[in-house]
XYZ file of C-alpha atoms in Angstrom:
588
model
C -25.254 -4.290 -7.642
C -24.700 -5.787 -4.765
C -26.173 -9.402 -3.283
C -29.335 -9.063 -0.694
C -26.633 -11.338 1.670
C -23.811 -9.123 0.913
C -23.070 -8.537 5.053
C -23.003 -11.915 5.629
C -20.541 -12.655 2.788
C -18.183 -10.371 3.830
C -18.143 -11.497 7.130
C -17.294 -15.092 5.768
C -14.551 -13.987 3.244
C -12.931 -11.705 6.006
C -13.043 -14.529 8.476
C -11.414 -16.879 5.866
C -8.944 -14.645 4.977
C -7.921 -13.565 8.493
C -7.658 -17.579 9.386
C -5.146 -17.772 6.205
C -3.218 -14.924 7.915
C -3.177 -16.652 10.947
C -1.946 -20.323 9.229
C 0.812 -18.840 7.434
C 2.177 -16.914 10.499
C 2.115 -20.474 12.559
C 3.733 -22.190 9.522
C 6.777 -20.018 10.007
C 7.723 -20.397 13.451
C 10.359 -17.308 13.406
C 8.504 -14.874 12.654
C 5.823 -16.137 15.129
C 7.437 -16.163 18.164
C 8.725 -12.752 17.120
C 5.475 -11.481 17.116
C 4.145 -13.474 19.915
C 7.378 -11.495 22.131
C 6.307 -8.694 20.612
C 2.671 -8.718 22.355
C 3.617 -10.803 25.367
C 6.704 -8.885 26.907
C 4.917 -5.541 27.375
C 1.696 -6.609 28.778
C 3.941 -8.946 30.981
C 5.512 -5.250 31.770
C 2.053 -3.725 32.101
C 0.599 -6.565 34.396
C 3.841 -6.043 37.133
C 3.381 -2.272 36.663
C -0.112 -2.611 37.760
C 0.482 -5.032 40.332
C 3.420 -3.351 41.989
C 1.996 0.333 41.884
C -1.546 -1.080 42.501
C -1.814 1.294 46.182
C -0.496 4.257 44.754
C -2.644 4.339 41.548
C -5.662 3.809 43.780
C -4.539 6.891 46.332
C -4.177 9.533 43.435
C -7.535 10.265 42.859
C -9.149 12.091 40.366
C -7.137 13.452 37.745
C -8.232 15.665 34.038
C -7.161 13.618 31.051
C -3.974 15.688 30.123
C -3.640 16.556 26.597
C -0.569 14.123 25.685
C -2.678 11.305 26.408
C -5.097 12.644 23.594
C -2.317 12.837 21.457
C -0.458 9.679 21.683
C -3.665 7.877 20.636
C -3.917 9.829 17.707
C -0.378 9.174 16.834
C -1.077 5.755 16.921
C -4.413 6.269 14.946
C -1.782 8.044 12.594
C 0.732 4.778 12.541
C -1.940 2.437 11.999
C -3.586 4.465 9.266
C 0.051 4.551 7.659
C 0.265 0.662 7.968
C -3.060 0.379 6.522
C -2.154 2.013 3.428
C 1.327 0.719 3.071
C -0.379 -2.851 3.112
C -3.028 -1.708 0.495
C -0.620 -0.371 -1.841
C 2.163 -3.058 -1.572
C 0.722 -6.070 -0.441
C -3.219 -6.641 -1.011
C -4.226 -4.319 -3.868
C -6.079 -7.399 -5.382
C -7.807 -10.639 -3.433
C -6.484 -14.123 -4.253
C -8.067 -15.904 -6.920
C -9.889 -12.427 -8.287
C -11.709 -14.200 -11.327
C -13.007 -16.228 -8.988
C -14.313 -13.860 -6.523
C -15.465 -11.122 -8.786
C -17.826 -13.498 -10.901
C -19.541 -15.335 -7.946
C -19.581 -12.851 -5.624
C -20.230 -8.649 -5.578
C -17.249 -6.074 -5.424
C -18.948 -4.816 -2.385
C -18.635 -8.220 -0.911
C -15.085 -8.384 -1.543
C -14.247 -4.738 -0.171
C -16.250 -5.739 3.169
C -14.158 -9.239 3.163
C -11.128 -7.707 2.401
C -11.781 -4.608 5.620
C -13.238 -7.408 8.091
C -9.838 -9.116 7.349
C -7.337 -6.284 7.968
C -9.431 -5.327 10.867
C -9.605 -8.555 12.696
C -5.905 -8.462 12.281
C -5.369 -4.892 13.331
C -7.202 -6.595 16.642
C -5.243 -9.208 16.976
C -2.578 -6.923 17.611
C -4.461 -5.061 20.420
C -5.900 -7.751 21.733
C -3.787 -8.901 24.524
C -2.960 -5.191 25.360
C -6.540 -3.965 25.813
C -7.559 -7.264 28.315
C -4.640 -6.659 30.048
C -5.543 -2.814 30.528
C -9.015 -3.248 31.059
C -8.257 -6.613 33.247
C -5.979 -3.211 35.176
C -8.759 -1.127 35.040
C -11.076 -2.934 36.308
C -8.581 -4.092 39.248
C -7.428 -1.256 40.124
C -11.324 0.862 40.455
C -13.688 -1.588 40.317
C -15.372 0.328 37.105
C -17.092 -2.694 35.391
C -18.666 -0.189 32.427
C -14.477 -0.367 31.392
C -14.718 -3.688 30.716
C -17.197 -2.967 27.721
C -16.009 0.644 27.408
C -12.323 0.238 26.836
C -12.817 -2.618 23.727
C -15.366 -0.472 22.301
C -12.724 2.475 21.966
C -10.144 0.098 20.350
C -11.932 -1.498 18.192
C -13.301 1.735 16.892
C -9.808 2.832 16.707
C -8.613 0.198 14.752
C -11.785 -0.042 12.362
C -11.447 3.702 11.431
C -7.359 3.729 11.123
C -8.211 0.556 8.739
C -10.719 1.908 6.410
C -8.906 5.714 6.629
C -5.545 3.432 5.429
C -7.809 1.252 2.817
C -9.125 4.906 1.394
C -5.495 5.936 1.207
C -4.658 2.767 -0.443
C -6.862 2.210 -3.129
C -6.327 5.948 -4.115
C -2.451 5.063 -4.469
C -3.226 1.847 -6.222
C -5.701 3.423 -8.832
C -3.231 6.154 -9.849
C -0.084 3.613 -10.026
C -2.492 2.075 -12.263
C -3.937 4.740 -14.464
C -0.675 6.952 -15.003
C 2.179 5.464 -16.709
C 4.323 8.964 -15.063
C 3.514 7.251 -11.231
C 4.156 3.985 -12.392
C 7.303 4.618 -13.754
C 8.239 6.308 -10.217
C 6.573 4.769 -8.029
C 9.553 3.353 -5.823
C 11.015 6.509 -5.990
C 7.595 8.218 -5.175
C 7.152 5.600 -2.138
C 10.674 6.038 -0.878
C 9.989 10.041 -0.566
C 6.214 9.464 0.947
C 8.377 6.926 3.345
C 10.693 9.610 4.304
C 8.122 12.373 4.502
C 5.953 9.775 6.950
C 8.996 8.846 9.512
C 10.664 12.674 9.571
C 6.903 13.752 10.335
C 6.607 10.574 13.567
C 10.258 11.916 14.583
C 9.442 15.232 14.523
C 6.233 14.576 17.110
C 8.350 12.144 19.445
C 11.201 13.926 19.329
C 10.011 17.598 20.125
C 13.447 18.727 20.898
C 14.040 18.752 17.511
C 11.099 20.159 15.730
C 9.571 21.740 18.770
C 6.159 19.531 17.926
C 5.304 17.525 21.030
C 3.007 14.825 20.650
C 0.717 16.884 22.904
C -0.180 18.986 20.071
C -2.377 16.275 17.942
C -4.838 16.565 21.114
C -6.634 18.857 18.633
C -7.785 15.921 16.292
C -10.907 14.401 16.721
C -8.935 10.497 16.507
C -7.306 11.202 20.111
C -10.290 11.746 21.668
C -11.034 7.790 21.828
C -9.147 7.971 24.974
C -12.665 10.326 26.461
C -14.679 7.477 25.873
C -12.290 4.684 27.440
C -11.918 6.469 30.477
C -14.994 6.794 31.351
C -15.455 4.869 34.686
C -12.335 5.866 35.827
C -10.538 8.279 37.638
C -9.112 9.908 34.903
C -11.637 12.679 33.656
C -11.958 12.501 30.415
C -14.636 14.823 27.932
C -18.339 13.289 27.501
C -18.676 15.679 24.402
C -15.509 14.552 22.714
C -16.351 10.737 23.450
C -19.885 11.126 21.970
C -17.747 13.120 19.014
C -15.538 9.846 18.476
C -18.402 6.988 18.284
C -20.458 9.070 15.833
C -17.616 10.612 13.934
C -16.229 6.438 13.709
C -20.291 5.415 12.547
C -19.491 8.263 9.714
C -16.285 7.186 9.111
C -17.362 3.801 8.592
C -20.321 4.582 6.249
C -18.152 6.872 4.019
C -15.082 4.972 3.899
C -17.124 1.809 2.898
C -18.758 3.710 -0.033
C -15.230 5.299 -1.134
C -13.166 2.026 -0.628
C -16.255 0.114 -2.967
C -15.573 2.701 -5.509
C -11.956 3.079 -5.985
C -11.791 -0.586 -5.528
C -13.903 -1.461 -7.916
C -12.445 0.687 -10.901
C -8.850 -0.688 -9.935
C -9.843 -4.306 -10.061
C -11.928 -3.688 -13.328
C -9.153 -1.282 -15.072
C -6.247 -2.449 -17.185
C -3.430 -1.392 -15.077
C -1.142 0.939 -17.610
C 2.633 0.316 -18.558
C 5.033 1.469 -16.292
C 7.734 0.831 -18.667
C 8.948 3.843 -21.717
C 8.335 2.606 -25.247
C 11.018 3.288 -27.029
C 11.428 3.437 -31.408
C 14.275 1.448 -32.630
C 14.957 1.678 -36.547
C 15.910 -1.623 -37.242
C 18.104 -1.016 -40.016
C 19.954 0.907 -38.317
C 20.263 -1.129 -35.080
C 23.813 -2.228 -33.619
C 24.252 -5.279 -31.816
C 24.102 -3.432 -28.468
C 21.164 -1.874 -29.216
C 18.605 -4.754 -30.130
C 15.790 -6.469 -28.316
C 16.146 -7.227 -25.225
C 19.398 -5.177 -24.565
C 17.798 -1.778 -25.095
C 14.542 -2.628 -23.325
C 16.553 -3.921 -20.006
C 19.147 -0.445 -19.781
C 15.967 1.722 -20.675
C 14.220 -0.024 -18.012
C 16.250 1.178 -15.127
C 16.717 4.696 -16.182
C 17.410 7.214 -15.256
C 19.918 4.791 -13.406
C 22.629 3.258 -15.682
C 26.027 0.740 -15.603
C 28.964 1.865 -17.500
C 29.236 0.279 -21.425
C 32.900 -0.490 -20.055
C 31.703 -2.939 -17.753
C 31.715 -6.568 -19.744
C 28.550 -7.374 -21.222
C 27.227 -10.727 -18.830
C 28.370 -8.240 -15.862
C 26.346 -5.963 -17.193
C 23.321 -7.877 -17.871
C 23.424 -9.360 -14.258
C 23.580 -6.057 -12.741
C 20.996 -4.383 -14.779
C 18.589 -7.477 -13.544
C 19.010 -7.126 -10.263
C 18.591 -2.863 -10.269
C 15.241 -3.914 -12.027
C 13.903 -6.595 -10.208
C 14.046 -4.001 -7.057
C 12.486 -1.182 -9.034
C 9.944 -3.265 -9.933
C 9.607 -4.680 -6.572
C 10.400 -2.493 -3.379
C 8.932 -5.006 -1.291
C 12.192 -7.717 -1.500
C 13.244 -4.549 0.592
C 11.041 -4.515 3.690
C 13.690 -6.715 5.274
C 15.759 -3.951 5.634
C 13.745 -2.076 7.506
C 13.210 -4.147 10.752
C 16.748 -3.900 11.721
C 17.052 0.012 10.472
C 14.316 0.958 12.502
C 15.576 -0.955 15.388
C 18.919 0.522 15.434
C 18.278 3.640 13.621
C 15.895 5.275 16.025
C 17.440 4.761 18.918
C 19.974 6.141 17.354
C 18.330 9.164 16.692
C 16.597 9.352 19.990
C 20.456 9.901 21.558
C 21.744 11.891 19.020
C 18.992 14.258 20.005
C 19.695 14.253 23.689
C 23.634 14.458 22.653
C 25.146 17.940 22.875
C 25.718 18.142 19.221
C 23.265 15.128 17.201
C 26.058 14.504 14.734
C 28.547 12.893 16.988
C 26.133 10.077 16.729
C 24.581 10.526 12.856
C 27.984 10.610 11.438
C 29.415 7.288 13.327
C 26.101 5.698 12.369
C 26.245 6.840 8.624
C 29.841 5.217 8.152
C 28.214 2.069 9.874
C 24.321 1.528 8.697
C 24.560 3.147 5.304
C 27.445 0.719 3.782
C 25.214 -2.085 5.154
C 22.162 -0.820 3.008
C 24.363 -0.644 0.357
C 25.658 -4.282 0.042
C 21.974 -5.757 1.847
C 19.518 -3.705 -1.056
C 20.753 -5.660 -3.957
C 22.119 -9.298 -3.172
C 20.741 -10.754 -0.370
C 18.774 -13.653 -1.580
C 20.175 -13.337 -5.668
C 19.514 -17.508 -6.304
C 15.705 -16.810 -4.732
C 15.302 -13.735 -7.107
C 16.093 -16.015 -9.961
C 12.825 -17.785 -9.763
C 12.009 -20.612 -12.330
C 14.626 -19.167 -14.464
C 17.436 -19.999 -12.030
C 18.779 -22.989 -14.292
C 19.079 -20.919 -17.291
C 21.339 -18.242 -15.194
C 23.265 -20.971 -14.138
C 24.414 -22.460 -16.898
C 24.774 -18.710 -19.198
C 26.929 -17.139 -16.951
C 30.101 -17.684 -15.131
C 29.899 -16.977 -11.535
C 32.785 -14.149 -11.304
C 30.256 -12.587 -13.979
C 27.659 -13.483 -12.027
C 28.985 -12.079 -8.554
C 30.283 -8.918 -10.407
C 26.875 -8.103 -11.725
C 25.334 -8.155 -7.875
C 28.522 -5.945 -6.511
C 27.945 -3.298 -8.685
C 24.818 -1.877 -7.931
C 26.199 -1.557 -4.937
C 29.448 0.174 -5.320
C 28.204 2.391 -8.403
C 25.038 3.771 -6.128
C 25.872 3.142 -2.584
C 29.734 4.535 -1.922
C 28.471 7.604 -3.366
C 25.540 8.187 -1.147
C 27.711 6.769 1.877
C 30.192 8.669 1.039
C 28.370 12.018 0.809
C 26.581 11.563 3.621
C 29.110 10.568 6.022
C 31.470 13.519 4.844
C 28.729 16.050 5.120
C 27.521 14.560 8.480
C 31.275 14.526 10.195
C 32.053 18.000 8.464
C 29.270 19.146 9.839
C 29.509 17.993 13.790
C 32.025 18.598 16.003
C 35.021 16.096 14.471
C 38.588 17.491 13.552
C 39.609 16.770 9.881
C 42.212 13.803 10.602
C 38.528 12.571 12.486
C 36.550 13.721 9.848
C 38.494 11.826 6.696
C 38.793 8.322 9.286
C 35.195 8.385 9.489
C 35.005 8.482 5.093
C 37.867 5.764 5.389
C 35.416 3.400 7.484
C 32.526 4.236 5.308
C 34.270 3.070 1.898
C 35.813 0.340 3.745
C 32.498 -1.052 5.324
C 30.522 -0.608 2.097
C 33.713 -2.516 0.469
C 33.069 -5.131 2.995
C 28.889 -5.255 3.023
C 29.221 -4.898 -0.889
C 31.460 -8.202 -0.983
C 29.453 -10.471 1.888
C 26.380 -9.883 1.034
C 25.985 -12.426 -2.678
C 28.380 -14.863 -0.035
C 26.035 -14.771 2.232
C 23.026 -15.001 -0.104
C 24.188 -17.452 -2.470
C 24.882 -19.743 0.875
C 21.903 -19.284 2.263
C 19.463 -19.016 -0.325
C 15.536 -18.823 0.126
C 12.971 -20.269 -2.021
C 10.404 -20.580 -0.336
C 7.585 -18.101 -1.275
C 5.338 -15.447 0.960
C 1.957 -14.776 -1.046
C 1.103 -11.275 -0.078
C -1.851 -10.942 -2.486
C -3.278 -11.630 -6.437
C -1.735 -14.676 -6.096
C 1.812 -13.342 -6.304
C 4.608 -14.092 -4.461
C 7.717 -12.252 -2.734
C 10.571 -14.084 -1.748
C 12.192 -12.621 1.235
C 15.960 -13.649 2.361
C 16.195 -15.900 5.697
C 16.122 -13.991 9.042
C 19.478 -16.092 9.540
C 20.935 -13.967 6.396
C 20.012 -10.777 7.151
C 21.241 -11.007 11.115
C 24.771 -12.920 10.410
C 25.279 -10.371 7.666
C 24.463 -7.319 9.678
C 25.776 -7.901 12.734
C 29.083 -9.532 10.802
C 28.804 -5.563 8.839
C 27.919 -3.321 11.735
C 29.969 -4.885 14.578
C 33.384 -4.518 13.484
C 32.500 -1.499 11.908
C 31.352 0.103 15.389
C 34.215 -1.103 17.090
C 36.471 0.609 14.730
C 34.974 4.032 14.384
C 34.715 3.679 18.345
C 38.899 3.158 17.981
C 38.285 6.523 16.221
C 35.965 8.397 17.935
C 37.056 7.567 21.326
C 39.900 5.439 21.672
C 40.079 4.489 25.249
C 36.149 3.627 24.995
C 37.253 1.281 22.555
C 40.141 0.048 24.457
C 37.725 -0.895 27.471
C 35.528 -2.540 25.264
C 37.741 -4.618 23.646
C 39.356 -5.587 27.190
C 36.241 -6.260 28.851
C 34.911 -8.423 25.662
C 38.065 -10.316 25.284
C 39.419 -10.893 28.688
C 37.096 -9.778 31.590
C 34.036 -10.964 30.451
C 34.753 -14.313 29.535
C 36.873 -14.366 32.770
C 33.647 -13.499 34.504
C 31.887 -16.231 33.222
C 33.965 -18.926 33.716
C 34.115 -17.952 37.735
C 30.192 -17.813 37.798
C 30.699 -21.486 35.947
C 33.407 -22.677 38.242
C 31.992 -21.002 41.197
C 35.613 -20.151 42.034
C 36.863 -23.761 42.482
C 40.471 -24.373 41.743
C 40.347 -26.665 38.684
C 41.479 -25.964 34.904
C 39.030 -24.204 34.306
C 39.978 -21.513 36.796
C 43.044 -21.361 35.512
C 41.536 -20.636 32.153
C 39.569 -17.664 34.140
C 42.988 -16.470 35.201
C 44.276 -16.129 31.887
C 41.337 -14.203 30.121
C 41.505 -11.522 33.465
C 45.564 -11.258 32.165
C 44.534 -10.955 28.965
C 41.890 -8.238 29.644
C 44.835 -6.413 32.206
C 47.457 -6.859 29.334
C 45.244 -5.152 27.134
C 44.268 -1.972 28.910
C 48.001 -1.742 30.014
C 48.544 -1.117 26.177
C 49.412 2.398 25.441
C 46.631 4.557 23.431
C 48.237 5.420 20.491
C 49.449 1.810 20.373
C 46.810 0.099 21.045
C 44.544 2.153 18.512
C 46.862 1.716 15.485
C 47.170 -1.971 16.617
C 43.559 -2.801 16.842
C 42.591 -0.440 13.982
C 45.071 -1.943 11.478
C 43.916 -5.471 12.336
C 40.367 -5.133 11.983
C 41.419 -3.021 8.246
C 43.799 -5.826 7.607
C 40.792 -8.273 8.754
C 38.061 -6.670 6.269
C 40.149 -6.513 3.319
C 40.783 -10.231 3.898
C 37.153 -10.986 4.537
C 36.119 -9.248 1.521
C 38.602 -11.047 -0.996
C 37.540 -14.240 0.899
C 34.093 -13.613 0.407
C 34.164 -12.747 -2.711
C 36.364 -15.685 -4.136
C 33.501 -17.892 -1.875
C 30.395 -16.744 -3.654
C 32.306 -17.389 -7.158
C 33.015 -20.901 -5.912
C 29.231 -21.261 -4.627
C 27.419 -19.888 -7.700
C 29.667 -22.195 -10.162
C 28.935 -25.306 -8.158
C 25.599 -24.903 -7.139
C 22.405 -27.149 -8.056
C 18.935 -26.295 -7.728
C 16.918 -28.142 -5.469
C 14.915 -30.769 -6.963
């Protein structure tokens, strides 16, 4: 039963909780100004578009609301509903300090703190977009009903893609917690709904693949927020569908409330089940490799496994670390900043290409070996936790290292491998082509596999991010996770670009090596004839000595010193992490 001041209780929690949000992103000044670039740079774009277009927006006249407008809003009402319940199910299943809450205040009041929260950040995200636009708006037509009309329609957006992802969410969260089958599957389960969720997005933006333009979601009843925020405006939008979006978003908001209370409320008062077998050991007839802790930890990670030939503190370390991510996909959300960056712009040009796997293949052999050596070891001494000075002192660190390489090269060359064969078997490579592209694959995943615990056990993290109940995730630097992908995917690029297209990669290597830095010392110098234009001079001969290389030449030459470069890198590296783990001390 809930409180007669329930409203205004939620509104405080919410409030409290969105300030916390809003502390912790200041407190870490990376990620801040990423996000601060993030919202500034394209309403800086959208305030010069407006200004420098300004007559010829105002001569076009009346237009009808074309359909794709409809449907990009609801593909955004789709991404933020996705967001929503990624964040339910990963990150804030519970509140902070839940015994707290849940005896002094109602679960009602909780939900309604918890969706005043995620909404007032959801609108912190729009925020500076929708002044800017309706700032435009108002500009450009003089329509002051826009400036109430326009925040009206996001807000409702973001309320009802919020409670439709908190729905969504809780749903998850109650069945991870009432069957032990999802439990025991649920990274593998969230890794296929992950899949499923960005094929479907590429499928809409991309309609030259799937033939599903983003014009077609104009049909759902979430697009049609664009009716009401046009109203005032030029654009002609639908008066019925706008009055269909406020009071289809005032029954969205009663119903999801009620549902979100509900499925809430059983979660946080149900005894999450076991996501762990339970497995009967006679114990007279138990062998020392079968005992305790031993058989518990390798039937942990099935149906995944490590060889029994593999020695026994190798093992150990490597069936930690497979655990740790099972346990815990979220260590891996740093991967996917830099995979979605790269990857689908990627696969926008692969689809405009004449045949898309003269890009997949190249970026297989370069992305997928850095996945492989990033998943497992990129932060190993933060993964330790409080029982990092017992791990250093009960295992050596080749052991040690060994144990967070072989996740790596057991699961990931196999995957690489298969995928980068199948991709350049399938596209339009010769064989020799074909079987270079595997070559670079191994090689690169021999090289991620072997930087990544360097990297990690240099840099480590330790510092925690509490993402809900009180419990934390510790996250690798941004400074890891760039040096070690751009020190992955770089040379890696340039040498399946020696492969691919050899005289590309001769340009590239001339202009990077000799004409560009040439060109930057005479923009320096501003062609005044001191040392340093004689040190101009010599990177424009160096860039001219280069491209006077012959092909073949050149290609073997470069290509067998950046192979002769990553097997040395990857011995170094690996000797370098030893050396780091075995003389490391924890903070104090």
């Amino acid at each position: 039963m809930a409180e007669s001041k329930w409203p205004q209780h939620a509104l405080r929690v919410g409030v409290f909780e969105f300030r916390r949000s809003v502390r912790a992103i200041w407190q870490d000044k990376a990620r801040a100004f990423l996000m601060a670039a993030g919202l500034v740079f394209p309403s800086l774009m959208l305030v010069g578009f407006i200004y420098l277009f300004s007559g010829a927006i105002r001569n076009v006249g009346t237009v009808s609301l074309p359909p794709v407008a409809r449907g990009t809003v609801a593909l955004l009402w789709l991404f933020g509903v996705f967001i929503a319940t990624q964040r339910v199910v990963s990150a804030r299943p519970r509140i902070d300090a839940e015994q707290l809450m849940l005896t002094t205040v109602s679960a009602r009041t909780v939900v309604g703190g918890l969706l005043v929260a995620e909404t007032l950040r959801v609108l912190a995200y729009l925020g500076l977009p929708v002044v800017v636009l309706t700032g435009g708006v108002v500009y450009l037509f003089g329509s002051l009903v826009s400036m109430l009309l326009i925040p009206l329609a996001a807000i409702l957006l973001g309320l009802t893609a919020v409670l439709v992802g908190m729905v969504l969410g809780y749903a998850i969260a109650l069945l991870i917690a009432t069957s032990p089958f999802v439990a025991r599957h649920k990274t593998v389960l969230g890794g296929i709904a992950v899949v499923v969720a960005i094929g479907g997005y590429l499928l809409i933006t991309l309609p030259q693949f799937g033939g599903v333009g983003q014009e077609s979601l104009a049909v759902l009843p979430v697009g049609w927020f664009v009716d009401l925020a046009v109203i005032g405006s030029p654009a002609q939008g639908s008066m019925t569908r706008a009055g269909v979006a406020v009071g289809g978003s005032l029954l969205v908001v009663i119903g999801g409330i009620v549902l979100v209370e509900r499925e809430a409320t059983r979660l946080w008062f149900t005894d999450p089940v076991s996501g762990e077998k339970k497995t009967d050991v006679d114990p007279e007839h138990t062998t020392p490799e079968q005992d305790g802790t031993r058989t518990v930890l390798a039937d942990a990670i099935v149906p995944l496994g490590i060889p029994r030939g593999v020695s026994q503190p190798t093992r150990r370390v490597a069936q930690w670390t497979l655990l740790r991510t099972r346990r815990d996909p979220r260590r891996l959300n740093f991967l996917l900043l830099p995979v979605v960056m790269v990857g689908s712009g990627l696969f926008s040009s692969g689809m405009q290409a004449a045949s898309p796997w003269m890009v997949f293949a190249p970026a297989a052999a370069v992305l997928l070996p850095w996945m492989a050596g990033a998943t497992f070891a990129m932060n190993p001494l933060g993964d330790e936790g409080t029982v990092l000075p017992v791990t250093l002192i009960s295992v050596s660190g080749a052991s040690y290292v060994r144990g967070l390489m072989l996740p790596g090269l057991l699961f990931g060359i196999p995957i690489v491998v298969l995928v980068t064969a199948g991709a350049a078997l399938v596209g339009p490579f010769e064989l020799p082509v074909a079987i270079g592209l595997v070559g670079v694959s191994l090689l690169t995943t021999l090289v991620a596999v072997t930087t990544a615990p360097a990297v990690g056990l240099w840099f480590p993290r330790f510092s925690a991010i509490s993402i809900g109940q009180s419990r934390e995730v510790i996250p690798p630097r941004l400074l890891t996770t760039a040096l070690h992908f751009l020190g992955v995917t770089i040379p890696a690029t340039v040498l399946v670009v020696l492969l691919i297209e050899p005289q590309l990669g001769q340009t590239l290597i001339a202009g990077i090596t000799g004409f560009l830095p040439a060109a930057l010392v005479q923009l320096a110098t501003g062609g005044d004839g001191d040392i340093l234009s004689d040190v101009g001079v010599w990177f424009q001969n160096l860039g001219t000595a280069i491209q006077s290389i012959g092909l073949e030449s050149f290609q073997l030459t470069a290509g067998g010193l950046l192979v002769f470069s990553a097997v040395i890198v990857a011995v170094v590296s690996y000797r370098v992490a030893i050396r780091r783990f075995d003389s490391y001390s924890p903070p104090t």
